[in-house]
Amino acid sequence: MDKLIITCAITGAEVTKESNPAVPYTVEEMVESAYQAYLAGASVIHLHARYDDGTPTQDKERFRQIHDAIKSKCPDVIIQVSTGGAVGMSRDERLDVLNINPEMATLDCGTLNFGGDDIFVNTENDIKYFAEKMNNLGVRYEMECFEKGHIDTTLRFIKQNVIKNHLHYSFVLGVRGGMSGEERDFLFMKDSIPTEATFSVAGIGRFEFTLAELSIKHGGHVRVGLEDNIYIEKGVLTKSNRELVEKVVNIAKKYGREIASPAETRRILKMERE
Ligand code: KMH
Ligand code: ZN
């Protein structure tokens, strides 16, 4: 079994300090949160940009500021920028971040309801457009699949040579409007991807640690972080992203799964740049 890749989704675009004061907004808060998560064992930081008041943005200059500040504190960490942004952003707005030449980015592979009146839109043409841009720029992408239909879309795109990366999936389960995060959901997703693919699991809310444990057991990788979940255990707010990462490290220990460094992560995901 490969060593375990831990991704930390430090802030997201939707969760606020009103829900958990540990959610980072400012550049300084993001850097400290990313650094602490890295020290605890995260080799990948899944990054959204926000302004100091918490407003999400895909503005390349804001992203560059945060990206460069994190890299100067932990130069080897992999920064995976979000091209999902926030609900309601346009295609080109979401893609502005590619102008900073990131090492890795997300590729969202389908549309879904996102709670209340929100719809996170990723049409077939959007996905193609995003994949083609990233192929041309040599940006490595992780395919975010919120339900099984999104995997089926990627399988079509692989056949059509629209998706050309090493195949690395993230199953994001438990979003209100997407697939839930029970064991059967996880197994269905895992068994639906090509055998040569790697995968990580991001459990939203109460699914964060049950899915982390399942993924660790089944040879997958794990994403945790305040973007996805604000509790360390039922009813107890987490103090930090670091605490969430540490909890995964402890689960991994139980199963004898070692933690991948950033260099090992690049090897596992075949992402060394030529
Ligand atoms: N904020 C969500 C609407 C991604 O990062 O690629 C989308 C999202 C996915 O977080
Ligand atoms: Zn995200």
PDB file of C-alpha atoms and ligand atoms in Angstrom:
ATOM      1  CA  MET A   1       0.000   0.000   0.000  1.00  0.00           C
ATOM      2  CA  ASP A   2       1.260   3.490  -0.783  1.00  0.00           C
ATOM      3  CA  LYS A   3       2.036   5.858   2.032  1.00  0.00           C
ATOM      4  CA  LEU A   4      -0.903   8.052   2.991  1.00  0.00           C
ATOM      5  CA  ILE A   5      -1.294  11.432   1.313  1.00  0.00           C
ATOM      6  CA  ILE A   6      -3.030  13.894   3.596  1.00  0.00           C
ATOM      7  CA  THR A   7      -4.540  16.977   2.005  1.00  0.00           C
ATOM      8  CA  CYS A   8      -5.662  19.821   4.217  1.00  0.00           C
ATOM      9  CA  ALA A   9      -8.447  22.052   2.896  1.00  0.00           C
ATOM     10  CA  ILE A  10      -7.688  24.936   5.206  1.00  0.00           C
ATOM     11  CA  THR A  11     -10.449  27.460   4.481  1.00  0.00           C
ATOM     12  CA  GLY A  12     -12.844  26.857   1.557  1.00  0.00           C
ATOM     13  CA  ALA A  13     -15.180  29.537   0.279  1.00  0.00           C
ATOM     14  CA  GLU A  14     -18.332  28.979   2.294  1.00  0.00           C
ATOM     15  CA  VAL A  15     -17.474  28.274   5.929  1.00  0.00           C
ATOM     16  CA  THR A  16     -17.139  31.350   8.148  1.00  0.00           C
ATOM     17  CA  LYS A  17     -15.567  32.436  11.409  1.00  0.00           C
ATOM     18  CA  GLU A  18     -19.115  32.671  12.790  1.00  0.00           C
ATOM     19  CA  SER A  19     -19.239  28.868  12.561  1.00  0.00           C
ATOM     20  CA  ASN A  20     -15.689  28.344  13.800  1.00  0.00           C
ATOM     21  CA  PRO A  21     -13.304  31.212  14.647  1.00  0.00           C
ATOM     22  CA  ALA A  22     -10.345  29.050  13.550  1.00  0.00           C
ATOM     23  CA  VAL A  23     -11.310  29.433   9.863  1.00  0.00           C
ATOM     24  CA  PRO A  24      -8.422  31.442   8.321  1.00  0.00           C
ATOM     25  CA  TYR A  25      -9.166  34.528   6.193  1.00  0.00           C
ATOM     26  CA  THR A  26      -6.094  36.772   6.170  1.00  0.00           C
ATOM     27  CA  VAL A  27      -2.818  35.915   4.459  1.00  0.00           C
ATOM     28  CA  GLU A  28      -1.122  35.564   7.852  1.00  0.00           C
ATOM     29  CA  GLU A  29      -3.861  33.279   9.172  1.00  0.00           C
ATOM     30  CA  MET A  30      -3.739  31.128   6.029  1.00  0.00           C
ATOM     31  CA  VAL A  31       0.036  30.783   6.210  1.00  0.00           C
ATOM     32  CA  GLU A  32       0.027  29.813   9.866  1.00  0.00           C
ATOM     33  CA  SER A  33      -2.819  27.348   9.383  1.00  0.00           C
ATOM     34  CA  ALA A  34      -1.166  25.753   6.339  1.00  0.00           C
ATOM     35  CA  TYR A  35       2.199  25.588   8.099  1.00  0.00           C
ATOM     36  CA  GLN A  36       0.763  23.900  11.163  1.00  0.00           C
ATOM     37  CA  ALA A  37      -1.147  21.399   9.016  1.00  0.00           C
ATOM     38  CA  TYR A  38       2.060  20.671   7.100  1.00  0.00           C
ATOM     39  CA  LEU A  39       4.023  20.126  10.324  1.00  0.00           C
ATOM     40  CA  ALA A  40       1.349  17.674  11.447  1.00  0.00           C
ATOM     41  CA  GLY A  41       1.613  15.632   8.229  1.00  0.00           C
ATOM     42  CA  ALA A  42      -0.292  17.296   5.388  1.00  0.00           C
ATOM     43  CA  SER A  43       1.695  17.193   2.143  1.00  0.00           C
ATOM     44  CA  VAL A  44      -0.973  18.960   0.074  1.00  0.00           C
ATOM     45  CA  ILE A  45      -2.747  22.203   0.910  1.00  0.00           C
ATOM     46  CA  HIS A  46      -6.054  22.631  -0.913  1.00  0.00           C
ATOM     47  CA  LEU A  47      -6.307  26.383  -1.228  1.00  0.00           C
ATOM     48  CA  HIS A  48      -9.088  28.916  -1.693  1.00  0.00           C
ATOM     49  CA  ALA A  49      -8.334  32.626  -1.533  1.00  0.00           C
ATOM     50  CA  ARG A  50     -10.346  35.019   0.580  1.00  0.00           C
ATOM     51  CA  TYR A  51     -10.080  38.688   1.426  1.00  0.00           C
ATOM     52  CA  ASP A  52      -9.478  39.757   5.004  1.00  0.00           C
ATOM     53  CA  ASP A  53     -13.226  39.969   5.671  1.00  0.00           C
ATOM     54  CA  GLY A  54     -13.709  36.377   4.497  1.00  0.00           C
ATOM     55  CA  THR A  55     -15.116  37.130   1.028  1.00  0.00           C
ATOM     56  CA  PRO A  56     -13.948  34.416  -1.386  1.00  0.00           C
ATOM     57  CA  THR A  57     -12.061  35.449  -4.515  1.00  0.00           C
ATOM     58  CA  GLN A  58     -10.280  33.797  -7.424  1.00  0.00           C
ATOM     59  CA  ASP A  59      -8.250  36.939  -8.097  1.00  0.00           C
ATOM     60  CA  LYS A  60      -4.809  35.879  -9.213  1.00  0.00           C
ATOM     61  CA  GLU A  61      -2.997  38.575  -7.242  1.00  0.00           C
ATOM     62  CA  ARG A  62      -4.632  37.599  -3.978  1.00  0.00           C
ATOM     63  CA  PHE A  63      -3.942  33.942  -4.721  1.00  0.00           C
ATOM     64  CA  ARG A  64      -0.317  34.709  -5.574  1.00  0.00           C
ATOM     65  CA  GLN A  65       0.131  36.538  -2.284  1.00  0.00           C
ATOM     66  CA  ILE A  66      -1.211  33.630  -0.234  1.00  0.00           C
ATOM     67  CA  HIS A  67       0.480  30.955  -2.369  1.00  0.00           C
ATOM     68  CA  ASP A  68       3.908  32.589  -2.208  1.00  0.00           C
ATOM     69  CA  ALA A  69       3.648  33.279   1.511  1.00  0.00           C
ATOM     70  CA  ILE A  70       2.823  29.619   2.221  1.00  0.00           C
ATOM     71  CA  LYS A  71       5.653  28.440  -0.044  1.00  0.00           C
ATOM     72  CA  SER A  72       8.159  30.667   1.702  1.00  0.00           C
ATOM     73  CA  LYS A  73       7.238  29.057   5.030  1.00  0.00           C
ATOM     74  CA  CYS A  74       7.141  25.449   3.753  1.00  0.00           C
ATOM     75  CA  PRO A  75       8.800  25.378   0.325  1.00  0.00           C
ATOM     76  CA  ASP A  76       8.214  21.703  -0.460  1.00  0.00           C
ATOM     77  CA  VAL A  77       4.487  21.574   0.301  1.00  0.00           C
ATOM     78  CA  ILE A  78       2.179  20.983  -2.684  1.00  0.00           C
ATOM     79  CA  ILE A  79      -0.380  23.716  -3.152  1.00  0.00           C
ATOM     80  CA  GLN A  80      -3.513  22.582  -4.906  1.00  0.00           C
ATOM     81  CA  VAL A  81      -5.494  25.664  -5.856  1.00  0.00           C
ATOM     82  CA  SER A  82      -9.246  25.507  -6.186  1.00  0.00           C
ATOM     83  CA  THR A  83     -10.761  26.169  -9.581  1.00  0.00           C
ATOM     84  CA  GLY A  84     -14.164  25.593  -7.988  1.00  0.00           C
ATOM     85  CA  GLY A  85     -14.065  28.929  -6.219  1.00  0.00           C
ATOM     86  CA  ALA A  86     -17.430  29.803  -4.739  1.00  0.00           C
ATOM     87  CA  VAL A  87     -20.948  29.042  -5.972  1.00  0.00           C
ATOM     88  CA  GLY A  88     -22.022  31.540  -8.644  1.00  0.00           C
ATOM     89  CA  MET A  89     -18.600  32.473 -10.031  1.00  0.00           C
ATOM     90  CA  SER A  90     -18.152  32.393 -13.816  1.00  0.00           C
ATOM     91  CA  ARG A  91     -15.808  30.031 -15.675  1.00  0.00           C
ATOM     92  CA  ASP A  92     -13.176  32.618 -16.433  1.00  0.00           C
ATOM     93  CA  GLU A  93     -13.374  34.113 -12.971  1.00  0.00           C
ATOM     94  CA  ARG A  94     -12.699  30.672 -11.505  1.00  0.00           C
ATOM     95  CA  LEU A  95      -9.781  30.101 -13.853  1.00  0.00           C
ATOM     96  CA  ASP A  96      -7.986  33.376 -13.083  1.00  0.00           C
ATOM     97  CA  VAL A  97      -5.948  31.484 -10.494  1.00  0.00           C
ATOM     98  CA  LEU A  98      -4.250  29.428 -13.233  1.00  0.00           C
ATOM     99  CA  ASN A  99      -2.296  32.583 -14.078  1.00  0.00           C
ATOM    100  CA  ILE A 100      -0.085  31.999 -11.057  1.00  0.00           C
ATOM    101  CA  ASN A 101       1.180  28.743 -12.613  1.00  0.00           C
ATOM    102  CA  PRO A 102       0.139  26.478  -9.743  1.00  0.00           C
ATOM    103  CA  GLU A 103       1.597  23.012  -9.368  1.00  0.00           C
ATOM    104  CA  MET A 104      -1.813  21.439  -8.892  1.00  0.00           C
ATOM    105  CA  ALA A 105      -5.481  22.410  -9.127  1.00  0.00           C
ATOM    106  CA  THR A 106      -8.908  20.893  -8.747  1.00  0.00           C
ATOM    107  CA  LEU A 107     -11.080  19.876 -11.685  1.00  0.00           C
ATOM    108  CA  ASP A 108     -14.719  19.701 -10.631  1.00  0.00           C
ATOM    109  CA  CYS A 109     -16.448  16.983 -12.625  1.00  0.00           C
ATOM    110  CA  GLY A 110     -20.151  17.756 -12.457  1.00  0.00           C
ATOM    111  CA  THR A 111     -22.989  19.952 -11.271  1.00  0.00           C
ATOM    112  CA  LEU A 112     -24.802  19.500  -7.985  1.00  0.00           C
ATOM    113  CA  ASN A 113     -27.128  21.207  -5.549  1.00  0.00           C
ATOM    114  CA  PHE A 114     -25.138  22.853  -2.785  1.00  0.00           C
ATOM    115  CA  GLY A 115     -27.768  23.472  -0.088  1.00  0.00           C
ATOM    116  CA  GLY A 116     -30.618  26.000  -0.041  1.00  0.00           C
ATOM    117  CA  ASP A 117     -30.894  27.694  -3.430  1.00  0.00           C
ATOM    118  CA  ASP A 118     -27.249  27.133  -4.364  1.00  0.00           C
ATOM    119  CA  ILE A 119     -26.167  25.152  -7.402  1.00  0.00           C
ATOM    120  CA  PHE A 120     -22.496  24.460  -8.055  1.00  0.00           C
ATOM    121  CA  VAL A 121     -22.428  24.504 -11.847  1.00  0.00           C
ATOM    122  CA  ASN A 122     -19.953  22.414 -13.836  1.00  0.00           C
ATOM    123  CA  THR A 123     -21.456  21.615 -17.235  1.00  0.00           C
ATOM    124  CA  GLU A 124     -19.779  19.199 -19.652  1.00  0.00           C
ATOM    125  CA  ASN A 125     -18.447  22.154 -21.589  1.00  0.00           C
ATOM    126  CA  ASP A 126     -17.147  23.767 -18.409  1.00  0.00           C
ATOM    127  CA  ILE A 127     -15.246  20.625 -17.482  1.00  0.00           C
ATOM    128  CA  LYS A 128     -13.780  20.334 -20.994  1.00  0.00           C
ATOM    129  CA  TYR A 129     -12.806  24.001 -20.963  1.00  0.00           C
ATOM    130  CA  PHE A 130     -11.103  23.687 -17.573  1.00  0.00           C
ATOM    131  CA  ALA A 131      -9.309  20.435 -18.484  1.00  0.00           C
ATOM    132  CA  GLU A 132      -8.041  21.825 -21.774  1.00  0.00           C
ATOM    133  CA  LYS A 133      -6.670  24.937 -20.076  1.00  0.00           C
ATOM    134  CA  MET A 134      -4.899  22.843 -17.462  1.00  0.00           C
ATOM    135  CA  ASN A 135      -3.561  20.396 -20.060  1.00  0.00           C
ATOM    136  CA  ASN A 136      -2.116  23.290 -22.043  1.00  0.00           C
ATOM    137  CA  LEU A 137      -0.521  24.893 -19.001  1.00  0.00           C
ATOM    138  CA  GLY A 138       0.810  21.613 -17.592  1.00  0.00           C
ATOM    139  CA  VAL A 139      -1.125  22.033 -14.344  1.00  0.00           C
ATOM    140  CA  ARG A 140      -1.806  18.718 -12.607  1.00  0.00           C
ATOM    141  CA  TYR A 141      -5.430  18.201 -11.646  1.00  0.00           C
ATOM    142  CA  GLU A 142      -7.312  16.231  -9.073  1.00  0.00           C
ATOM    143  CA  MET A 143     -10.794  15.260 -10.246  1.00  0.00           C
ATOM    144  CA  GLU A 144     -13.439  16.237  -7.689  1.00  0.00           C
ATOM    145  CA  CYS A 145     -16.397  13.866  -7.903  1.00  0.00           C
ATOM    146  CA  PHE A 146     -19.373  14.504  -5.660  1.00  0.00           C
ATOM    147  CA  GLU A 147     -21.352  11.524  -6.913  1.00  0.00           C
ATOM    148  CA  LYS A 148     -21.073   8.531  -9.252  1.00  0.00           C
ATOM    149  CA  GLY A 149     -22.337  10.374 -12.339  1.00  0.00           C
ATOM    150  CA  HIS A 150     -19.314  12.642 -12.098  1.00  0.00           C
ATOM    151  CA  ILE A 151     -17.016   9.617 -12.317  1.00  0.00           C
ATOM    152  CA  ASP A 152     -18.907   8.446 -15.409  1.00  0.00           C
ATOM    153  CA  THR A 153     -18.278  11.847 -16.977  1.00  0.00           C
ATOM    154  CA  THR A 154     -14.540  11.480 -16.365  1.00  0.00           C
ATOM    155  CA  LEU A 155     -14.569   8.023 -17.948  1.00  0.00           C
ATOM    156  CA  ARG A 156     -16.044   9.505 -21.129  1.00  0.00           C
ATOM    157  CA  PHE A 157     -13.488  12.299 -21.096  1.00  0.00           C
ATOM    158  CA  ILE A 158     -10.617   9.870 -20.610  1.00  0.00           C
ATOM    159  CA  LYS A 159     -11.754   7.971 -23.729  1.00  0.00           C
ATOM    160  CA  GLN A 160     -11.947  11.260 -25.648  1.00  0.00           C
ATOM    161  CA  ASN A 161      -8.465  12.233 -24.450  1.00  0.00           C
ATOM    162  CA  VAL A 162      -9.809  15.371 -22.779  1.00  0.00           C
ATOM    163  CA  ILE A 163      -8.469  14.109 -19.447  1.00  0.00           C
ATOM    164  CA  LYS A 164      -4.819  13.179 -19.869  1.00  0.00           C
ATOM    165  CA  ASN A 165      -3.349  13.406 -16.368  1.00  0.00           C
ATOM    166  CA  HIS A 166      -2.384  10.597 -14.144  1.00  0.00           C
ATOM    167  CA  LEU A 167      -5.877   9.757 -12.901  1.00  0.00           C
ATOM    168  CA  HIS A 168      -6.293  11.053  -9.378  1.00  0.00           C
ATOM    169  CA  TYR A 169      -9.783  11.369  -7.916  1.00  0.00           C
ATOM    170  CA  SER A 170     -11.194  13.080  -4.882  1.00  0.00           C
ATOM    171  CA  PHE A 171     -14.527  11.718  -3.709  1.00  0.00           C
ATOM    172  CA  VAL A 172     -16.242  14.598  -1.962  1.00  0.00           C
ATOM    173  CA  LEU A 173     -19.080  12.941  -0.100  1.00  0.00           C
ATOM    174  CA  GLY A 174     -21.719  14.335   2.203  1.00  0.00           C
ATOM    175  CA  VAL A 175     -22.447  17.695   0.557  1.00  0.00           C
ATOM    176  CA  ARG A 176     -26.125  18.632   0.972  1.00  0.00           C
ATOM    177  CA  GLY A 177     -27.310  17.839  -2.541  1.00  0.00           C
ATOM    178  CA  GLY A 178     -24.570  15.377  -3.424  1.00  0.00           C
ATOM    179  CA  MET A 179     -24.015  11.741  -2.575  1.00  0.00           C
ATOM    180  CA  SER A 180     -23.894  10.888   1.114  1.00  0.00           C
ATOM    181  CA  GLY A 181     -20.857   9.421   2.814  1.00  0.00           C
ATOM    182  CA  GLU A 182     -21.923   6.023   4.062  1.00  0.00           C
ATOM    183  CA  GLU A 183     -19.625   3.035   3.595  1.00  0.00           C
ATOM    184  CA  ARG A 184     -21.648   1.757   0.633  1.00  0.00           C
ATOM    185  CA  ASP A 185     -21.311   5.147  -1.096  1.00  0.00           C
ATOM    186  CA  PHE A 186     -17.554   5.096  -0.648  1.00  0.00           C
ATOM    187  CA  LEU A 187     -17.250   1.506  -1.930  1.00  0.00           C
ATOM    188  CA  PHE A 188     -19.397   2.283  -4.970  1.00  0.00           C
ATOM    189  CA  MET A 189     -17.201   5.264  -5.854  1.00  0.00           C
ATOM    190  CA  LYS A 190     -13.938   3.398  -5.253  1.00  0.00           C
ATOM    191  CA  ASP A 191     -15.040   0.439  -7.365  1.00  0.00           C
ATOM    192  CA  SER A 192     -16.117   2.708 -10.248  1.00  0.00           C
ATOM    193  CA  ILE A 193     -12.767   4.284 -11.107  1.00  0.00           C
ATOM    194  CA  PRO A 194     -10.093   2.778 -13.360  1.00  0.00           C
ATOM    195  CA  THR A 195      -7.784   0.336 -11.557  1.00  0.00           C
ATOM    196  CA  GLU A 196      -4.673   2.420 -12.266  1.00  0.00           C
ATOM    197  CA  ALA A 197      -6.219   5.530 -10.660  1.00  0.00           C
ATOM    198  CA  THR A 198      -5.431   6.855  -7.199  1.00  0.00           C
ATOM    199  CA  PHE A 199      -8.069   8.433  -4.984  1.00  0.00           C
ATOM    200  CA  SER A 200      -8.547  10.561  -1.927  1.00  0.00           C
ATOM    201  CA  VAL A 201     -11.711  11.027   0.107  1.00  0.00           C
ATOM    202  CA  ALA A 202     -13.102  14.250   1.547  1.00  0.00           C
ATOM    203  CA  GLY A 203     -15.952  13.585   3.947  1.00  0.00           C
ATOM    204  CA  ILE A 204     -18.115  16.608   4.613  1.00  0.00           C
ATOM    205  CA  GLY A 205     -19.271  17.307   8.175  1.00  0.00           C
ATOM    206  CA  ARG A 206     -19.928  14.209  10.224  1.00  0.00           C
ATOM    207  CA  PHE A 207     -18.497  11.986   7.475  1.00  0.00           C
ATOM    208  CA  GLU A 208     -14.971  13.418   7.731  1.00  0.00           C
ATOM    209  CA  PHE A 209     -13.368  10.838   9.980  1.00  0.00           C
ATOM    210  CA  THR A 210     -15.481   7.780   9.202  1.00  0.00           C
ATOM    211  CA  LEU A 211     -14.568   8.182   5.532  1.00  0.00           C
ATOM    212  CA  ALA A 212     -10.943   8.950   6.374  1.00  0.00           C
ATOM    213  CA  GLU A 213     -10.730   5.648   8.217  1.00  0.00           C
ATOM    214  CA  LEU A 214     -12.362   3.725   5.370  1.00  0.00           C
ATOM    215  CA  SER A 215     -10.038   5.276   2.827  1.00  0.00           C
ATOM    216  CA  ILE A 216      -6.975   4.496   4.951  1.00  0.00           C
ATOM    217  CA  LYS A 217      -8.111   0.866   5.248  1.00  0.00           C
ATOM    218  CA  HIS A 218      -8.705   0.552   1.511  1.00  0.00           C
ATOM    219  CA  GLY A 219      -5.446   2.112   0.326  1.00  0.00           C
ATOM    220  CA  GLY A 220      -6.872   5.513  -0.543  1.00  0.00           C
ATOM    221  CA  HIS A 221      -5.792   8.950   0.584  1.00  0.00           C
ATOM    222  CA  VAL A 222      -7.509  11.513   2.797  1.00  0.00           C
ATOM    223  CA  ARG A 223      -8.539  15.150   2.812  1.00  0.00           C
ATOM    224  CA  VAL A 224      -9.576  16.928   5.988  1.00  0.00           C
ATOM    225  CA  GLY A 225      -9.817  20.583   6.935  1.00  0.00           C
ATOM    226  CA  LEU A 226     -12.071  23.393   8.023  1.00  0.00           C
ATOM    227  CA  GLU A 227     -13.453  23.728   4.483  1.00  0.00           C
ATOM    228  CA  ASP A 228     -15.133  20.371   4.987  1.00  0.00           C
ATOM    229  CA  ASN A 229     -15.748  20.033   8.706  1.00  0.00           C
ATOM    230  CA  ILE A 230     -15.528  22.295  11.753  1.00  0.00           C
ATOM    231  CA  TYR A 231     -15.716  19.662  14.509  1.00  0.00           C
ATOM    232  CA  ILE A 232     -13.024  17.484  16.046  1.00  0.00           C
ATOM    233  CA  GLU A 233     -15.712  15.252  17.505  1.00  0.00           C
ATOM    234  CA  LYS A 234     -19.482  15.376  17.788  1.00  0.00           C
ATOM    235  CA  GLY A 235     -20.486  18.813  19.140  1.00  0.00           C
ATOM    236  CA  VAL A 236     -16.893  19.958  19.809  1.00  0.00           C
ATOM    237  CA  LEU A 237     -15.473  22.649  17.530  1.00  0.00           C
ATOM    238  CA  THR A 238     -11.958  21.938  16.359  1.00  0.00           C
ATOM    239  CA  LYS A 239      -9.226  24.325  17.474  1.00  0.00           C
ATOM    240  CA  SER A 240      -7.377  24.195  14.176  1.00  0.00           C
ATOM    241  CA  ASN A 241      -6.663  22.532  10.871  1.00  0.00           C
ATOM    242  CA  ARG A 242      -3.638  21.027  12.566  1.00  0.00           C
ATOM    243  CA  GLU A 243      -5.836  19.207  15.057  1.00  0.00           C
ATOM    244  CA  LEU A 244      -7.877  17.680  12.204  1.00  0.00           C
ATOM    245  CA  VAL A 245      -4.706  16.483  10.461  1.00  0.00           C
ATOM    246  CA  GLU A 246      -3.354  15.034  13.709  1.00  0.00           C
ATOM    247  CA  LYS A 247      -6.516  13.022  14.151  1.00  0.00           C
ATOM    248  CA  VAL A 248      -6.010  11.441  10.706  1.00  0.00           C
ATOM    249  CA  VAL A 249      -2.363  10.706  11.503  1.00  0.00           C
ATOM    250  CA  ASN A 250      -3.517   8.845  14.605  1.00  0.00           C
ATOM    251  CA  ILE A 251      -6.052   6.816  12.633  1.00  0.00           C
ATOM    252  CA  ALA A 252      -3.322   5.976  10.101  1.00  0.00           C
ATOM    253  CA  LYS A 253      -1.058   4.746  12.922  1.00  0.00           C
ATOM    254  CA  LYS A 254      -3.766   2.307  13.984  1.00  0.00           C
ATOM    255  CA  TYR A 255      -3.603   0.721  10.528  1.00  0.00           C
ATOM    256  CA  GLY A 256       0.200   0.906  10.182  1.00  0.00           C
ATOM    257  CA  ARG A 257      -0.089   3.358   7.302  1.00  0.00           C
ATOM    258  CA  GLU A 258       2.887   5.702   7.034  1.00  0.00           C
ATOM    259  CA  ILE A 259       2.417   9.339   6.039  1.00  0.00           C
ATOM    260  CA  ALA A 260       3.719  10.557   2.667  1.00  0.00           C
ATOM    261  CA  SER A 261       6.040  13.550   2.520  1.00  0.00           C
ATOM    262  CA  PRO A 262       5.515  16.067  -0.300  1.00  0.00           C
ATOM    263  CA  ALA A 263       8.270  14.381  -2.349  1.00  0.00           C
ATOM    264  CA  GLU A 264       6.645  10.979  -1.843  1.00  0.00           C
ATOM    265  CA  THR A 265       3.285  12.473  -2.741  1.00  0.00           C
ATOM    266  CA  ARG A 266       4.678  13.774  -6.039  1.00  0.00           C
ATOM    267  CA  ARG A 267       5.944  10.277  -6.792  1.00  0.00           C
ATOM    268  CA  ILE A 268       2.694   8.536  -5.871  1.00  0.00           C
ATOM    269  CA  LEU A 269       0.697  10.961  -8.025  1.00  0.00           C
ATOM    270  CA  LYS A 270       3.291  10.847 -10.822  1.00  0.00           C
ATOM    271  CA  MET A 271       3.439  14.603 -10.805  1.00  0.00           C
ATOM    272  CA  GLU A 272       7.117  15.405 -11.119  1.00  0.00           C
ATOM    273  CA  ARG A 273       7.335  18.167 -13.711  1.00  0.00           C
ATOM    274  CA  GLU A 274       9.622  17.417 -16.665  1.00  0.00           C
TER     275      GLU A 274
HETATM  276  N1  KMH B   1     -16.671  25.995  -2.954  1.00  0.00           N
HETATM  277  C1  KMH B   1     -17.365  24.995  -3.713  1.00  0.00           C
HETATM  278  C2  KMH B   1     -18.505  25.601  -4.429  1.00  0.00           C
HETATM  279  C3  KMH B   1     -13.160  23.014  -5.384  1.00  0.00           C
HETATM  280  O1  KMH B   1     -12.466  23.531  -4.517  1.00  0.00           O
HETATM  281  O2  KMH B   1     -12.737  22.700  -6.491  1.00  0.00           O
HETATM  282  C4  KMH B   1     -16.486  24.302  -4.673  1.00  0.00           C
HETATM  283  C5  KMH B   1     -15.258  23.705  -4.179  1.00  0.00           C
HETATM  284  C6  KMH B   1     -14.602  22.741  -5.094  1.00  0.00           C
HETATM  285  O3  KMH B   1     -14.754  23.981  -3.098  1.00  0.00           O
HETATM  286 ZN    ZN B   2     -12.461  23.564  -2.289  1.00  0.00          ZN
END
